[in-house]
Structures are given as C-alpha cells and as structure tokens.
PDB file of N, CA and C in Angstrom:
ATOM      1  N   UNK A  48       0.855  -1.164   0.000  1.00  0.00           N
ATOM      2  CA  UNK A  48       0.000   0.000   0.000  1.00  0.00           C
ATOM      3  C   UNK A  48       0.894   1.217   0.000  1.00  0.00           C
ATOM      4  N   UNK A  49       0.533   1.867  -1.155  1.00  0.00           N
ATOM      5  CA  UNK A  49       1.679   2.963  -1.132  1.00  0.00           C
ATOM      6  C   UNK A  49       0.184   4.421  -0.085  1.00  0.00           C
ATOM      7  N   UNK A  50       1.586   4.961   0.791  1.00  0.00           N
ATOM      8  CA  UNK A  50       0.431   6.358   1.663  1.00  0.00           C
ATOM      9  C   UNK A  50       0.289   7.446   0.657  1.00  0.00           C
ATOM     10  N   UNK A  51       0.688   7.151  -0.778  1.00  0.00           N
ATOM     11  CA  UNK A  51       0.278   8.402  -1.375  1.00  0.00           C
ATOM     12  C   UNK A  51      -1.582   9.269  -1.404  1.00  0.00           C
ATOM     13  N   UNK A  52      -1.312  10.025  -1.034  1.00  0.00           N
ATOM     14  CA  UNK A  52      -3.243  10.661  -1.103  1.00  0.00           C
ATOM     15  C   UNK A  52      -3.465  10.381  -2.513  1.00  0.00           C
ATOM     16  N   UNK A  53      -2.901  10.355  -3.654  1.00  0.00           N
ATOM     17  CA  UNK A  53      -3.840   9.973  -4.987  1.00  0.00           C
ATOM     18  C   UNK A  53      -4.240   8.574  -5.028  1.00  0.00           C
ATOM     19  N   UNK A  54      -3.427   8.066  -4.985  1.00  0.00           N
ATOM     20  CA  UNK A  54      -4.451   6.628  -4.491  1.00  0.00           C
ATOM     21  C   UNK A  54      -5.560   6.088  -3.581  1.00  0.00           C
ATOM     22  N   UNK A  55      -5.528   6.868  -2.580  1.00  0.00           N
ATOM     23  CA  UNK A  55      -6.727   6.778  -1.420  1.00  0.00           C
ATOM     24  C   UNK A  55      -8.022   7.995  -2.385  1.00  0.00           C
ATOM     25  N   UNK A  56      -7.711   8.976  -2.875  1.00  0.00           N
ATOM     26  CA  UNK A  56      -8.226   9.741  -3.155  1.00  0.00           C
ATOM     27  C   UNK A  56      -8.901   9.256  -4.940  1.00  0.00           C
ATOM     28  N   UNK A  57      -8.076   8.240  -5.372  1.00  0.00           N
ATOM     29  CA  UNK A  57      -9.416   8.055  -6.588  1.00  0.00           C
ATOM     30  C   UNK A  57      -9.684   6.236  -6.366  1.00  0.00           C
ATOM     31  N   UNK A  58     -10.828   6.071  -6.745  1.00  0.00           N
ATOM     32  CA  UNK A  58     -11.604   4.980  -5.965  1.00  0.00           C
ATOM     33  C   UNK A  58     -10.529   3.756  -7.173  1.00  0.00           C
ATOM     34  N   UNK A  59     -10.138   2.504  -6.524  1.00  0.00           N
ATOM     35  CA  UNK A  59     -10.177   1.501  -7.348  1.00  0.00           C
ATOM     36  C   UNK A  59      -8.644   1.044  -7.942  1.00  0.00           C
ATOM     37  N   UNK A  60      -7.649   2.354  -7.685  1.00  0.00           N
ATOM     38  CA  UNK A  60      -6.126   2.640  -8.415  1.00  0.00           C
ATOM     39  C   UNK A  60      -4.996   2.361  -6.712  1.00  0.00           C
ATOM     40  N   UNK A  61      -5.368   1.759  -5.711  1.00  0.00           N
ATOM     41  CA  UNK A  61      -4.617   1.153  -5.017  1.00  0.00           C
ATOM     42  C   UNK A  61      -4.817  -0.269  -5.283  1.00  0.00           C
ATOM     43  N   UNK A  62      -3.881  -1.183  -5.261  1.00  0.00           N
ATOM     44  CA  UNK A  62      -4.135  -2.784  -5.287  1.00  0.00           C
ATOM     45  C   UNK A  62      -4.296  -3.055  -3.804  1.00  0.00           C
ATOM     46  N   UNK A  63      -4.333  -2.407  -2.959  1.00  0.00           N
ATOM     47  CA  UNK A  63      -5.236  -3.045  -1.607  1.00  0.00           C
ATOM     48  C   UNK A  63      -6.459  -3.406  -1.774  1.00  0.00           C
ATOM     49  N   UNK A  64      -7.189  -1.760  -2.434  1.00  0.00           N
ATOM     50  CA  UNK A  64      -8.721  -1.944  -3.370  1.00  0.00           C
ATOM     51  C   UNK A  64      -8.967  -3.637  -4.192  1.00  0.00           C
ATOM     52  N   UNK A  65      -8.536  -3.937  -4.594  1.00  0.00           N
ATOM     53  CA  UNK A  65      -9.141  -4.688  -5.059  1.00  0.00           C
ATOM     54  C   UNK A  65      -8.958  -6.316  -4.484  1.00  0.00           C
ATOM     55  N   UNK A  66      -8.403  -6.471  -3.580  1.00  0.00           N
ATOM     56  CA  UNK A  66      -7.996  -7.524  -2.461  1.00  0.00           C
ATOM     57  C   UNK A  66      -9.525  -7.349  -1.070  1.00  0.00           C
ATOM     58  N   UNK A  67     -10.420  -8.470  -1.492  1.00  0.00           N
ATOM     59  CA  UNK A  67     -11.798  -8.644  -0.222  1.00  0.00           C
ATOM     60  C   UNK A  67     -10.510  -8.527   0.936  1.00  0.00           C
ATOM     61  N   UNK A  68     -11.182  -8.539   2.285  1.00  0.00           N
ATOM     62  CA  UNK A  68     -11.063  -8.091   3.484  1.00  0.00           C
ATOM     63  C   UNK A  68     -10.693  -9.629   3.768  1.00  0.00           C
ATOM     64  N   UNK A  69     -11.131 -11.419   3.224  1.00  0.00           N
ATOM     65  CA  UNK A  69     -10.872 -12.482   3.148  1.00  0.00           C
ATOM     66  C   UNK A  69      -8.952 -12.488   2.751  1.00  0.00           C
ATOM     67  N   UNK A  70      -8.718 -11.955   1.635  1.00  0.00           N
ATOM     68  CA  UNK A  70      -7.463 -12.026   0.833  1.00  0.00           C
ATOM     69  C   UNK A  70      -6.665 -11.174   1.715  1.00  0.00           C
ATOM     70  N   UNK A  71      -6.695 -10.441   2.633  1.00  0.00           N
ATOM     71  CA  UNK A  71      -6.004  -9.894   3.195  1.00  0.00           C
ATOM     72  C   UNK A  71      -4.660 -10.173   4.210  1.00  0.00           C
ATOM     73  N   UNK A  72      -4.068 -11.348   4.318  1.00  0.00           N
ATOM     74  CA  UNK A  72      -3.659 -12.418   4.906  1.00  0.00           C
ATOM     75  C   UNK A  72      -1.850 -12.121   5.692  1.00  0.00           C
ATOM     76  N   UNK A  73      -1.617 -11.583   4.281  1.00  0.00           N
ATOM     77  CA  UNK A  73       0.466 -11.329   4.132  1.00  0.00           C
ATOM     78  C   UNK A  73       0.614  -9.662   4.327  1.00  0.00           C
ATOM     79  N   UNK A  74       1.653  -9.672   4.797  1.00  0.00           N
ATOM     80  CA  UNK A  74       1.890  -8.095   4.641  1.00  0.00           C
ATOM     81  C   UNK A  74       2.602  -7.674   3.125  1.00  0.00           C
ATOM     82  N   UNK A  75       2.749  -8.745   2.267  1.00  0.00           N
ATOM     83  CA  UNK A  75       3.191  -8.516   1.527  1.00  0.00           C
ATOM     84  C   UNK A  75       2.094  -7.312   0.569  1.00  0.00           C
ATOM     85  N   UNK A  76       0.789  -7.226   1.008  1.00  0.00           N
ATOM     86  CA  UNK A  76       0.241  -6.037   0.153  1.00  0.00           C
ATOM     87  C   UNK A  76       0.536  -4.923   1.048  1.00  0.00           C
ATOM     88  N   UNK A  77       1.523  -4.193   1.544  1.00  0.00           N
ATOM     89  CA  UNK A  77       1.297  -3.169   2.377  1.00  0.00           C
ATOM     90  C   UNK A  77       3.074  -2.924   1.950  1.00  0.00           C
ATOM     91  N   UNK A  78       2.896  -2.082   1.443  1.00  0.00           N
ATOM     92  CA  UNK A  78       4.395  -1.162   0.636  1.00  0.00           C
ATOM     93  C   UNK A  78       4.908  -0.103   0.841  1.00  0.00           C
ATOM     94  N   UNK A  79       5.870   0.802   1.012  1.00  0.00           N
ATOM     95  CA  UNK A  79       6.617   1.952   1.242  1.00  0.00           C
ATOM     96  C   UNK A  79       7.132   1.777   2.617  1.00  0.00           C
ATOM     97  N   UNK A  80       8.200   2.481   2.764  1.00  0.00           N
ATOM     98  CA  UNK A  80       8.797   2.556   3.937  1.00  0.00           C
ATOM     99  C   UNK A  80       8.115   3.196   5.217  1.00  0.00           C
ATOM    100  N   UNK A  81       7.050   4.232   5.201  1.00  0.00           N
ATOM    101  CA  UNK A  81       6.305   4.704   5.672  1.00  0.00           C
ATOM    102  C   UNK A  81       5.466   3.397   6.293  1.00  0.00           C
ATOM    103  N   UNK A  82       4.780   3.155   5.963  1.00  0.00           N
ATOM    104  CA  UNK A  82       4.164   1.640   6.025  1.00  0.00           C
ATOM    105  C   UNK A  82       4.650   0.387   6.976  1.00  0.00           C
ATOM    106  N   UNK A  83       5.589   0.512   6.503  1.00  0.00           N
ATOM    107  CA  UNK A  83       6.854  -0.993   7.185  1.00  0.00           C
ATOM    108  C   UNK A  83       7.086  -0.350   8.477  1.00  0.00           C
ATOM    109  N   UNK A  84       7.386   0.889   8.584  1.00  0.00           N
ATOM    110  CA  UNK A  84       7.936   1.786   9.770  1.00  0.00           C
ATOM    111  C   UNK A  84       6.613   1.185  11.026  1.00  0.00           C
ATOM    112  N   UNK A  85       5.027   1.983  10.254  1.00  0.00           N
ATOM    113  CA  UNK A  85       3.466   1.544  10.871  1.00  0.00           C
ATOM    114  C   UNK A  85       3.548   0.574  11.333  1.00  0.00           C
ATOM    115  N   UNK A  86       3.441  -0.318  10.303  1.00  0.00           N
ATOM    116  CA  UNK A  86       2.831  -1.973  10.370  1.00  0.00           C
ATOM    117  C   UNK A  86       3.401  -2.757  11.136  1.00  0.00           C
ATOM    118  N   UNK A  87       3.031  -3.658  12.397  1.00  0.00           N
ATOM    119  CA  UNK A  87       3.775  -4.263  13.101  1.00  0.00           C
ATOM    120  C   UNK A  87       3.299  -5.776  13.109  1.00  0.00           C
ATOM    121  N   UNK A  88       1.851  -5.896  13.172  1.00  0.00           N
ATOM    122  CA  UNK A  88       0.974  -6.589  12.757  1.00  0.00           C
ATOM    123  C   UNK A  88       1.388  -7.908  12.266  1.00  0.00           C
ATOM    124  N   UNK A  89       0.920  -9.000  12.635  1.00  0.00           N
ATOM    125  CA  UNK A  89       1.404  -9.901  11.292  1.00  0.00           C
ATOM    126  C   UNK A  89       0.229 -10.183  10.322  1.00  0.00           C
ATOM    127  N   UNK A  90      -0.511  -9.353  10.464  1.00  0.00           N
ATOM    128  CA  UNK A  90      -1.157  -9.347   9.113  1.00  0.00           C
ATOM    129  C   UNK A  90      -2.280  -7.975   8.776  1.00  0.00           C
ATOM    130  N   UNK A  91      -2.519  -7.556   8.075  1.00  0.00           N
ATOM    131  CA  UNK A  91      -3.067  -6.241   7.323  1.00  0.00           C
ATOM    132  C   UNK A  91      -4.385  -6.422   7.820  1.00  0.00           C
ATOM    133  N   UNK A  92      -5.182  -7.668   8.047  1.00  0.00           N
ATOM    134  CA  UNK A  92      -6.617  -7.522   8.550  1.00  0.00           C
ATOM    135  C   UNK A  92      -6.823  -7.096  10.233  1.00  0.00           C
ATOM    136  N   UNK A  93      -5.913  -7.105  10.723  1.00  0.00           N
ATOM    137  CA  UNK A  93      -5.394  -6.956  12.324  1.00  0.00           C
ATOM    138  C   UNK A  93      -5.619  -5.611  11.946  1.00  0.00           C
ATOM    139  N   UNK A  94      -4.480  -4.842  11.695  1.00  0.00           N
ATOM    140  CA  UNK A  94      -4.324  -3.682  11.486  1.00  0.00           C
ATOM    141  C   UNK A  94      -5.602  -2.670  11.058  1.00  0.00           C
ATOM    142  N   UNK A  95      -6.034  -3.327   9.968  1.00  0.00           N
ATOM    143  CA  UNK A  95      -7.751  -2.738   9.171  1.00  0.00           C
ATOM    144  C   UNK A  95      -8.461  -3.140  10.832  1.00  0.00           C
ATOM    145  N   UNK A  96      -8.521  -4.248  11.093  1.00  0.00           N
ATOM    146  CA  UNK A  96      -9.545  -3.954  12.342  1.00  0.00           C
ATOM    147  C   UNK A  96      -9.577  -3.249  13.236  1.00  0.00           C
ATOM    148  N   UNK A  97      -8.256  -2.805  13.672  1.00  0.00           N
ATOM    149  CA  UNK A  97      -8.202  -1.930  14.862  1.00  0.00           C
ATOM    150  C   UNK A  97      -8.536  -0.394  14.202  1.00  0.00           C
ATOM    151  N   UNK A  98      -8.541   0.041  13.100  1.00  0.00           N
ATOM    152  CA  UNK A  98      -8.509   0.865  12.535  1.00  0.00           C
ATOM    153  C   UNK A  98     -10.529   1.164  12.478  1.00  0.00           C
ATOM    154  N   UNK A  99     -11.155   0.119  12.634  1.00  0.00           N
ATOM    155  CA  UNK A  99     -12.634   0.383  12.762  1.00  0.00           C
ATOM    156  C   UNK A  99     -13.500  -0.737  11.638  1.00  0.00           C
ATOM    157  N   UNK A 100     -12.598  -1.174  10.111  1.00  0.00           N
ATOM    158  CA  UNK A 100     -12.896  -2.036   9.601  1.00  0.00           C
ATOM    159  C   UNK A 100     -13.489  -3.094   9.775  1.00  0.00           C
ATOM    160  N   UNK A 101     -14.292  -3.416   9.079  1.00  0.00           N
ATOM    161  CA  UNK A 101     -15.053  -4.786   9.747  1.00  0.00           C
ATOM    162  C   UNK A 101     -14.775  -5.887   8.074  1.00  0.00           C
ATOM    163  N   UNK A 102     -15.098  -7.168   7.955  1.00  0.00           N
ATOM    164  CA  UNK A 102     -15.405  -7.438   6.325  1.00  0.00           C
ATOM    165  C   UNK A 102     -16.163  -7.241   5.706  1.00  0.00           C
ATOM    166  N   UNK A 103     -17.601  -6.984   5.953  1.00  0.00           N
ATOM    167  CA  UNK A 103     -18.550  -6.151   5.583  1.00  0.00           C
ATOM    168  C   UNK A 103     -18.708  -5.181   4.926  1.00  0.00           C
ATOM    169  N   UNK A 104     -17.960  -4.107   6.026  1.00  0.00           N
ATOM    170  CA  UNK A 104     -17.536  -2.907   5.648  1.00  0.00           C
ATOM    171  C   UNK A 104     -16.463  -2.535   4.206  1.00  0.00           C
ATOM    172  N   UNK A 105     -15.015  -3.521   4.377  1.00  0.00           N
ATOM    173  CA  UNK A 105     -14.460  -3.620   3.839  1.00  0.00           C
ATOM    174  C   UNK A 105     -14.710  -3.885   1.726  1.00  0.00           C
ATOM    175  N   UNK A 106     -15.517  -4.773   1.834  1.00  0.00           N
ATOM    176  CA  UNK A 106     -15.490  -5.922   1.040  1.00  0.00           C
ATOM    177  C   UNK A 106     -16.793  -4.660   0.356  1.00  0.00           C
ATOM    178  N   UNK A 107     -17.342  -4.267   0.946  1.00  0.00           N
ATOM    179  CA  UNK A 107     -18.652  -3.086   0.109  1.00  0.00           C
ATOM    180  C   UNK A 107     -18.106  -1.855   0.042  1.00  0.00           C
ATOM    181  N   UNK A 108     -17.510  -1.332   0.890  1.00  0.00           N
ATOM    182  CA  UNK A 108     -16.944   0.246   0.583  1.00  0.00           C
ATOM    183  C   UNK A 108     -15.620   0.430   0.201  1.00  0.00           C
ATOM    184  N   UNK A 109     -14.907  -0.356   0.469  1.00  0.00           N
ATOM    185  CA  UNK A 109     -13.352  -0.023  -0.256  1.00  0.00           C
ATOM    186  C   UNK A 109     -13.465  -0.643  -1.385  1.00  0.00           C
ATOM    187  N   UNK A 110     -13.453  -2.382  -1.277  1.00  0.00           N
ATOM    188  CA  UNK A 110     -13.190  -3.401  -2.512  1.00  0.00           C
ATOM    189  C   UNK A 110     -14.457  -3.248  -3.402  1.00  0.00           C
ATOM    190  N   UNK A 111     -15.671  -2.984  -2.875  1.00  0.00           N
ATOM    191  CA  UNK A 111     -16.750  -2.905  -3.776  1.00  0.00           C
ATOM    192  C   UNK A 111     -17.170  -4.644  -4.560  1.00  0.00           C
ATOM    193  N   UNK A 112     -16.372  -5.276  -3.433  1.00  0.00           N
ATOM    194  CA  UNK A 112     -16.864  -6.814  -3.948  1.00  0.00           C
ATOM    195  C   UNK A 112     -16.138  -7.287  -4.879  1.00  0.00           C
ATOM    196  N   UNK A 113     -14.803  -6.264  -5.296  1.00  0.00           N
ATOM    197  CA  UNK A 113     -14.292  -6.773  -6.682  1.00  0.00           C
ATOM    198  C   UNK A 113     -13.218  -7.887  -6.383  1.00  0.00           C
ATOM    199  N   UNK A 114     -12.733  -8.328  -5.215  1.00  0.00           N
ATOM    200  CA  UNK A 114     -12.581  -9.511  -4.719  1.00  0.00           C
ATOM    201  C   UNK A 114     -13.101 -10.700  -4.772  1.00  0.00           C
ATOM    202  N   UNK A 115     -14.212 -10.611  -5.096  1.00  0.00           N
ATOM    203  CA  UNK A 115     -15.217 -11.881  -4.876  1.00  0.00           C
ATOM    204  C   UNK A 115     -15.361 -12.497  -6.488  1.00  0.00           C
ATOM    205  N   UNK A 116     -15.565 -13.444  -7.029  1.00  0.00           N
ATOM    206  CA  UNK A 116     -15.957 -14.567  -7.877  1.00  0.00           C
ATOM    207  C   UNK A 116     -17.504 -14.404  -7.765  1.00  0.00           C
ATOM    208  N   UNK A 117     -18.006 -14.542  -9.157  1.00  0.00           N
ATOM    209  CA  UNK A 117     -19.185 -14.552  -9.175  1.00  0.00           C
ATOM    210  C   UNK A 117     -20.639 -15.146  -8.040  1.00  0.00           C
ATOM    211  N   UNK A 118     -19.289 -16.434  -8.187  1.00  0.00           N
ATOM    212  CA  UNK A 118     -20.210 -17.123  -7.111  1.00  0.00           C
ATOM    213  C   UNK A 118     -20.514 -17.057  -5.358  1.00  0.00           C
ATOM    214  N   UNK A 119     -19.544 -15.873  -5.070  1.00  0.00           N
ATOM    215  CA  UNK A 119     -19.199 -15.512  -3.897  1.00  0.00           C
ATOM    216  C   UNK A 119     -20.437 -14.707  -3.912  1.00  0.00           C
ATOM    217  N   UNK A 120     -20.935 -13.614  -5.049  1.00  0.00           N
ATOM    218  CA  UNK A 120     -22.104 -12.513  -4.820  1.00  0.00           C
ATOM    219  C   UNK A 120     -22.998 -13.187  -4.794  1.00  0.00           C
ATOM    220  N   UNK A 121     -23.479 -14.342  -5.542  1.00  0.00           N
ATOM    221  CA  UNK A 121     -24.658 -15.503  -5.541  1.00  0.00           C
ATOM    222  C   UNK A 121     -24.908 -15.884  -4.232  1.00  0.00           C
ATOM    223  N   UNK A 122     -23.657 -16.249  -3.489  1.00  0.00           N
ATOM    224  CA  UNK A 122     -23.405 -17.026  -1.976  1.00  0.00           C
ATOM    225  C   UNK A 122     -24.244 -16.003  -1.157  1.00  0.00           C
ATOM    226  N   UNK A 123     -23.579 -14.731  -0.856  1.00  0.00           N
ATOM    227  CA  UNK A 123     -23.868 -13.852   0.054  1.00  0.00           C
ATOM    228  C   UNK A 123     -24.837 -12.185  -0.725  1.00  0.00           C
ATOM    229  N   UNK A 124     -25.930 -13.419  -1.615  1.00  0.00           N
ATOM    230  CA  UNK A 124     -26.872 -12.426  -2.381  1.00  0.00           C
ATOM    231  C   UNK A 124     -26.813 -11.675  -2.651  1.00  0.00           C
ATOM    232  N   UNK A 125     -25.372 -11.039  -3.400  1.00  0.00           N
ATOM    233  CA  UNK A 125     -24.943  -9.315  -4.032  1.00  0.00           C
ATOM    234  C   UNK A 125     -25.131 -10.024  -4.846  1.00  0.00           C
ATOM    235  N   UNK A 126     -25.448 -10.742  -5.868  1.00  0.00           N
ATOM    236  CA  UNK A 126     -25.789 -10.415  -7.406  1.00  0.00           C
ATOM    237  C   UNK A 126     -26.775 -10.117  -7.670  1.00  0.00           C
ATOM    238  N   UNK A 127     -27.844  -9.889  -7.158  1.00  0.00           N
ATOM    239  CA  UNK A 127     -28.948  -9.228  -7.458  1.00  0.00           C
ATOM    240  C   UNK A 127     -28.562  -7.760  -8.097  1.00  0.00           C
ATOM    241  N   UNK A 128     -28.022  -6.989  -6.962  1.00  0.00           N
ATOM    242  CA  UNK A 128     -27.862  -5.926  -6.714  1.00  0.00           C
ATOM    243  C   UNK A 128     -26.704  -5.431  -8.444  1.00  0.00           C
ATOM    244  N   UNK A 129     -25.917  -6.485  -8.769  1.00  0.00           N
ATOM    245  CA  UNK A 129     -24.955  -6.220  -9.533  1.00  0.00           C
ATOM    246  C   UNK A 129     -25.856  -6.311 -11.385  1.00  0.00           C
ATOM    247  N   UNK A 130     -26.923  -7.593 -11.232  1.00  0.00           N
ATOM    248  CA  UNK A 130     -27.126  -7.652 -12.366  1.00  0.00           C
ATOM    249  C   UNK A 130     -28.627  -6.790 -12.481  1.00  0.00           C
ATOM    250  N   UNK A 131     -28.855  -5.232 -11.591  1.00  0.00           N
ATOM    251  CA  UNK A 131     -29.752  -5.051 -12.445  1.00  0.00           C
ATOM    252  C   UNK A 131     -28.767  -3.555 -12.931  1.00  0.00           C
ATOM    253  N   UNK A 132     -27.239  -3.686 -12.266  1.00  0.00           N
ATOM    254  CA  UNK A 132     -26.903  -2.601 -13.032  1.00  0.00           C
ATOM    255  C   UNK A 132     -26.146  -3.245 -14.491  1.00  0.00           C
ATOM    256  N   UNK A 133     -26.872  -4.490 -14.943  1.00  0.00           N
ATOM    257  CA  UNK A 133     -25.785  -4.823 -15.980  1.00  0.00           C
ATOM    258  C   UNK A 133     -24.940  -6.586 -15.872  1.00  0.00           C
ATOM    259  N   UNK A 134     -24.592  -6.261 -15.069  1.00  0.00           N
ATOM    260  CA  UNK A 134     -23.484  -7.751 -14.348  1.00  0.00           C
ATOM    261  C   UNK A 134     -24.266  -8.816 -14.528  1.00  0.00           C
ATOM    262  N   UNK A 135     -23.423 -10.066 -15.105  1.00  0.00           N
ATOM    263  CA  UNK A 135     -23.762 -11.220 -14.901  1.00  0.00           C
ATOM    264  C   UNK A 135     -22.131 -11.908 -14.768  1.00  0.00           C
ATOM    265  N   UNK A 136     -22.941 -13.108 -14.656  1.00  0.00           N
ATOM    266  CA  UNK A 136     -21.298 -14.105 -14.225  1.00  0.00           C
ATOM    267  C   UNK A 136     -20.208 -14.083 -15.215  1.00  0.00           C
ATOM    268  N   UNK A 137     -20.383 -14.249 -16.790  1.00  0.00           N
ATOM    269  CA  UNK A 137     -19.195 -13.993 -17.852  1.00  0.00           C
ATOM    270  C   UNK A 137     -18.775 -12.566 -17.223  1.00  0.00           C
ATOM    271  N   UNK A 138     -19.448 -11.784 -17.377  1.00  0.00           N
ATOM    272  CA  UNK A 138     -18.630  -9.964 -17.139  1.00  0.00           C
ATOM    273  C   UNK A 138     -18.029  -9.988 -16.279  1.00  0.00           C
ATOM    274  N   UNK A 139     -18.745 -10.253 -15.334  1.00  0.00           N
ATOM    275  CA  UNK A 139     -18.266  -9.697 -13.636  1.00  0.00           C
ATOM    276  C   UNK A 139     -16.990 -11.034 -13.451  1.00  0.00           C
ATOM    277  N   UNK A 140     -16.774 -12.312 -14.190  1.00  0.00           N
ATOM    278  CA  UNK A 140     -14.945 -12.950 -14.239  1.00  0.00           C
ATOM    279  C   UNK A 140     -14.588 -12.811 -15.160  1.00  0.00           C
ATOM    280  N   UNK A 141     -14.330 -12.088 -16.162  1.00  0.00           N
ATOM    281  CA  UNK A 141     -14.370 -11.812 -16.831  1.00  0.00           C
ATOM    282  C   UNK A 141     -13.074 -10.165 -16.710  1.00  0.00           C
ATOM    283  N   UNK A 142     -13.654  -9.408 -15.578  1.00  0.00           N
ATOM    284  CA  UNK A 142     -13.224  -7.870 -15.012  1.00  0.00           C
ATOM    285  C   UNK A 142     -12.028  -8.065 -14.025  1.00  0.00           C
TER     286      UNK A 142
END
C-alpha cells in the first residue's frame, strides 16, 4: 500500500482496493517505507480492524466486492444488486 493521497483519493487505483477483506492475509500487500515503519501486525486484517474495519464494511466500501468470484455474490446475495446494473457471471470474471 503505497500512503500516497492519490491513491486513497481516486476509488479503485490502489491494489489493496481490489484484495476482499478475506485475501487480506500477508503483509506482503502493504508497501513503502512509511508503512513498514506503521505496520507491526502480522497481518493487514489486524491492522484494518483496529482501525474500525469490519469485512462487511471492507469488502462493500473499499473493494466494492471486486474480490469476490461470481459465485461468492450468488453465496452472500450481491448479485442481485450487480445484475440489475448490468453484471452477470461472464462480465463480472471476466473484469
């Protein structure tokens, strides 16, 4: 995770973004020296939790679900929500 503000600041252009709150596991997604200095954690979902994060939270407002496999939104009934803007299972593995 680089601390630059343009990445926090446009939705989707950090690769934390697109890692569910599940994938979150290694510190290997958490980057810059700034960061390494922070992070003590042995793992990035520790850290997101104490921070107020939940997976819920995570997985709908940061990742926007783009973590998940089709069949993950089927599982936990977000495809509804996805295919009346469009989405079905080819697109959405497909992206």
């Amino acid at each position: 995770v680089d601390p630059n503000a343009t990445y926090w600041e446009t939705v989707s252009t950090n690769v934390i973004e697109k890692l569910s709150f599940g994938d979150l596991v290694t510190k290997q997604y958490i980057r810059g020296k700034k960061w390494k200095e922070r992070v003590t954690a042995e793992n990035p979902k520790s850290v997101l939790t104490e921070m107020g994060f939940t997976e819920p939270v995570w997985d709908c407002w940061i990742n926007h679900y783009g973590g998940y496999e089709w069949s993950g939104l089927v599982r936990y009934d977000i495809a509804p929500s996805y295919e009346v803007l469009g989405w079905d299972e080819e697109a959405w593995n497909s992206y």
